[in-house]
Short mmCIF file of C-alpha atoms in Angstrom, two decimals:
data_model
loop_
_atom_site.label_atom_id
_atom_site.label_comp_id
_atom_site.label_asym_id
_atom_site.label_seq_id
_atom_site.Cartn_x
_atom_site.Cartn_y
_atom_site.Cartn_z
CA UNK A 1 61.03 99.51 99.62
CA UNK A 2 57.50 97.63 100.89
CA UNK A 3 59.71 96.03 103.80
CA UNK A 4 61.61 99.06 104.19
CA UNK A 5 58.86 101.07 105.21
CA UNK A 6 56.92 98.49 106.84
CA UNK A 7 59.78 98.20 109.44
CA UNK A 8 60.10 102.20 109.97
CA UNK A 9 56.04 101.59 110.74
CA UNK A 10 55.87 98.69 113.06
CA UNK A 11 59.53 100.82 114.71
CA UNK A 12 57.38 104.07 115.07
CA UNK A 13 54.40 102.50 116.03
CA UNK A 14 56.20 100.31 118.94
CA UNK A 15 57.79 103.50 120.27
CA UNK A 16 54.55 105.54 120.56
CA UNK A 17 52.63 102.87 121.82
CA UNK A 18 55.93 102.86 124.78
CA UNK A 19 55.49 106.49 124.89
CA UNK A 20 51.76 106.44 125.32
CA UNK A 21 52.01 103.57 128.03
CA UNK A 22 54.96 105.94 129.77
CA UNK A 23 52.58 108.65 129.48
CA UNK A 24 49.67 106.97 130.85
CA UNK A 25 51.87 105.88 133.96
CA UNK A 26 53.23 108.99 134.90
CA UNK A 27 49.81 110.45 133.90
CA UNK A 28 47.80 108.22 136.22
CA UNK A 29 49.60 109.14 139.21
CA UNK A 30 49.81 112.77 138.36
CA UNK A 31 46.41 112.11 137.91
CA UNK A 32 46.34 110.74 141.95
CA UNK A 33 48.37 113.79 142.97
CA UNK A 34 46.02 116.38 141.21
CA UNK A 35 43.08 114.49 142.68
CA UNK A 36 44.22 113.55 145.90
CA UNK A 37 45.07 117.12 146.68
CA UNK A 38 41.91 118.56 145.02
CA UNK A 39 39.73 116.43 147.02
CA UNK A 40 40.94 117.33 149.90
CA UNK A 41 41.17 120.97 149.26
CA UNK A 42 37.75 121.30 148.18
CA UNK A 43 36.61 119.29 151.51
CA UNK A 44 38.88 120.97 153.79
CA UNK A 45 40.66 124.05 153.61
CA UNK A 46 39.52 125.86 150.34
CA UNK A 47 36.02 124.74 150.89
CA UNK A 48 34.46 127.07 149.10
CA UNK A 49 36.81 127.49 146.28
CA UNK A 50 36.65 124.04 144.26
CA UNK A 51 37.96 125.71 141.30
CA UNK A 52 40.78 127.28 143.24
CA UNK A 53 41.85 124.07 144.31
CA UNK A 54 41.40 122.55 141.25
CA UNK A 55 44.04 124.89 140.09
CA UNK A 56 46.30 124.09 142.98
CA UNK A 57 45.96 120.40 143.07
CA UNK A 58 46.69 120.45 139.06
CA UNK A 59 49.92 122.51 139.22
CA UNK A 60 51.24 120.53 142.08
CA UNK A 61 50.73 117.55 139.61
CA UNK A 62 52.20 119.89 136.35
CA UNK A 63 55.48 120.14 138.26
CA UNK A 64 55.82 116.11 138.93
CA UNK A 65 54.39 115.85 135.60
CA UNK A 66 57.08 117.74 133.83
CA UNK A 67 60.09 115.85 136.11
CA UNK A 68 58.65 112.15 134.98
CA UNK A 69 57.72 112.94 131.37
CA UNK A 70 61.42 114.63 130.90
CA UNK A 71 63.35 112.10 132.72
CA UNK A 72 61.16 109.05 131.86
CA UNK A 73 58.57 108.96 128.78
CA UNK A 74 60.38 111.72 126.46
CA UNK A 75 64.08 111.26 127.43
CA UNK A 76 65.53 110.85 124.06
CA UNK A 77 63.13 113.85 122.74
CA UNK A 78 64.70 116.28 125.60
CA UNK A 79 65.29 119.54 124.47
CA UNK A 80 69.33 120.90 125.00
CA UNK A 81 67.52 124.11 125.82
CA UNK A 82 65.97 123.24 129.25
CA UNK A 83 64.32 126.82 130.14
CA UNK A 84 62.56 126.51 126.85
CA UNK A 85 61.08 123.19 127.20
CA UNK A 86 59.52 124.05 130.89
CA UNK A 87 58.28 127.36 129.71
CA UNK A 88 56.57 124.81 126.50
CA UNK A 89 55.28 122.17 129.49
CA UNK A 90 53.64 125.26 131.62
CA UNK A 91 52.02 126.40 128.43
CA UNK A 92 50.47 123.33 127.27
CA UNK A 93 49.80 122.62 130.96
CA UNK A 94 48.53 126.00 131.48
CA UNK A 95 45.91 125.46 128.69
CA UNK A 96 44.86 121.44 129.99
CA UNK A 97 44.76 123.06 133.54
CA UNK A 98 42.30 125.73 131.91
CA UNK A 99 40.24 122.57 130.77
CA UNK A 100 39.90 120.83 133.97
CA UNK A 101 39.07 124.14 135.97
CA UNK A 102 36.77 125.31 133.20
CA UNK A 103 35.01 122.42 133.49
CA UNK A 104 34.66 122.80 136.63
CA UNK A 105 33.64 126.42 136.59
CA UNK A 106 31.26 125.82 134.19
CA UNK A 107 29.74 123.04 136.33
CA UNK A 108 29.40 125.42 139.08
CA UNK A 109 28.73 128.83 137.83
CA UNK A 110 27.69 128.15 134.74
CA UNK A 111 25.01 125.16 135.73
CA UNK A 112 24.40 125.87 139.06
CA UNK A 113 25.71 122.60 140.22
CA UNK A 114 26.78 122.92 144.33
CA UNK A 115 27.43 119.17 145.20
CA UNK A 116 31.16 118.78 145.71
CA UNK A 117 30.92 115.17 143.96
CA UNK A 118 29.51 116.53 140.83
CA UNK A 119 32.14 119.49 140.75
CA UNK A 120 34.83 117.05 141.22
CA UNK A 121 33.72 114.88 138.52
CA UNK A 122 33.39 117.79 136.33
CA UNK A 123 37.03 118.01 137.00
CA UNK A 124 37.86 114.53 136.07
CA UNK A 125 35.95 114.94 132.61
CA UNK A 126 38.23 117.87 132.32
CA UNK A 127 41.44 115.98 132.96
CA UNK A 128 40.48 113.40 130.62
CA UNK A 129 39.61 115.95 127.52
CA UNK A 130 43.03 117.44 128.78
CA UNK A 131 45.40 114.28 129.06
CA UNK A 132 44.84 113.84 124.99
CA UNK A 133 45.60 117.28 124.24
CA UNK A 134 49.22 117.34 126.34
CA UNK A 135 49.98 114.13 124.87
CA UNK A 136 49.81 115.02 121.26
CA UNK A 137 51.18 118.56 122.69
CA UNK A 138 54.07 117.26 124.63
CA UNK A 139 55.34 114.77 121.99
CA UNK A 140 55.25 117.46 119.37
CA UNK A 141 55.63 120.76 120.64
CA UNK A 142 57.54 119.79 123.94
CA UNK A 143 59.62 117.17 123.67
CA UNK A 144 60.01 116.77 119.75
CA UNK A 145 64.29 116.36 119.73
CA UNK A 146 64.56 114.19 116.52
CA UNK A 147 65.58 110.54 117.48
CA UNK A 148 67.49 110.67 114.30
CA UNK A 149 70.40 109.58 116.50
CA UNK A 150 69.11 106.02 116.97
CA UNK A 151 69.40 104.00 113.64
CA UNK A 152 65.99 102.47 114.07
CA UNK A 153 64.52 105.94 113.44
CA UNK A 154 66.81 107.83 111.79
CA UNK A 155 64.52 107.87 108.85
CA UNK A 156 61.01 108.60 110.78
CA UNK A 157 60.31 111.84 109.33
CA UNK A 158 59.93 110.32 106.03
CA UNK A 159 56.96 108.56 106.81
CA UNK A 160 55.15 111.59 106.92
CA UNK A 161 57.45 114.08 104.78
CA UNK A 162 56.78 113.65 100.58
CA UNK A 163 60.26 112.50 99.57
CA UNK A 164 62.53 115.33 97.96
CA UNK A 165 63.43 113.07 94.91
CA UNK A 166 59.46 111.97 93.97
CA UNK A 167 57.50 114.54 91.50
CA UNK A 168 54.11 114.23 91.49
CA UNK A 169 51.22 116.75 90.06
CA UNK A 170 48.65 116.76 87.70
CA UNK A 171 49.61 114.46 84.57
CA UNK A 172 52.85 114.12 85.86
CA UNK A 173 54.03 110.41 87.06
CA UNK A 174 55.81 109.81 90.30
CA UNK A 175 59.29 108.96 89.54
CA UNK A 176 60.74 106.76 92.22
CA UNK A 177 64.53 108.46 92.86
CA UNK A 178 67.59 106.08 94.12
CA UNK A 179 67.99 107.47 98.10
CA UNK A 180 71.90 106.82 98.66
CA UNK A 181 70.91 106.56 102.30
CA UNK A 182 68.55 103.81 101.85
CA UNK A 183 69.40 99.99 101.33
CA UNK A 184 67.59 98.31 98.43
CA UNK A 185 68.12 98.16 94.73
CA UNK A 186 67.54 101.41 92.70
CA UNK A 187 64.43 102.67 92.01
#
């Protein structure tokens, strides 16, 4: 049972650590994308509306963001219902957009801060606070299709589920119950 679940773990753990180096990828250049635009928004033609092109610049990057993650990072977590998971992605984008423009709200209305520089760092420290909230988000709100398909993880909920078959409770044992499913001897 020890080796059992010690394989599920190191399984799981290698495909969120591929998921969270997907995500980072995809992330950084969305993160280029929202920047590059921003910047020169804020410097150019919306010169006096940094949070307006904050908002711009990040939903230019939400749309390329939402492409790579589906095709790419989360493709075996895709939902069958398409309109559903891009109405998900807008929301949790809608609220990490609402981060990085808040910040930089804040920054200016809120603090008085004029200098473009500090505004677009303010930003930045948004996006950052933001990019750990969508992860978690995306992986279980967005794209959270069970991968019970692959054999490798076709028992990953149980890491985190109590088993069906165990009682526990005050001044009761655990009993250890036989899963057919598993391999192993009986409990």
């Amino acid at each position: 049972m020890i080796t059992i679940l010690n394989e599920r773990m190191r399984g799981l753990a290698s495909l969120f650590w591929r998921e969270v180096a997907k995500f980072g990828a995809v992330g950084g250049i969305a993160f280029v994308i929202d920047n590059g635009l921003t910047y020169y928004l804020m410097h150019g033609p919306m010169t006096d509306s940094e949070a307006k092109a904050r908002f711009f610049g990040a939903s230019v990057a939400t749309v390329f963001s939402w492409i790579a993650n589906r095709f790419w990072t989360f493709r075996h977590r895709r939902q069958a219902n398409v309109l559903r998971e891009f109405v998900m992605f807008v929301i949790i984008n809608g609220i990490g957009i609402g981060i990085s423009t808040g910040l930089t709200a804040i920054a200016k209305y809120g603090m008085g801060i004029t200098d473009k520089n500090m505004l677009f760092l303010a930003g930045v420290a948004g996006i950052l606070v933001a990019t750990v909230v969508r992860f978690f988000a995306y992986r279980f709100l967005v794209f959270n299709q069970e991968l019970d398909a692959e054999p490798e993880f076709s028992h990953d909920h149980e890491i985190i589920e109590r088993h069906p078959h165990a009682r526990t409770g005050a001044g009761v044992p655990r009993e250890a119950v036989k899963d057919p499913d598993l391999p192993g001897p009986p409990a």
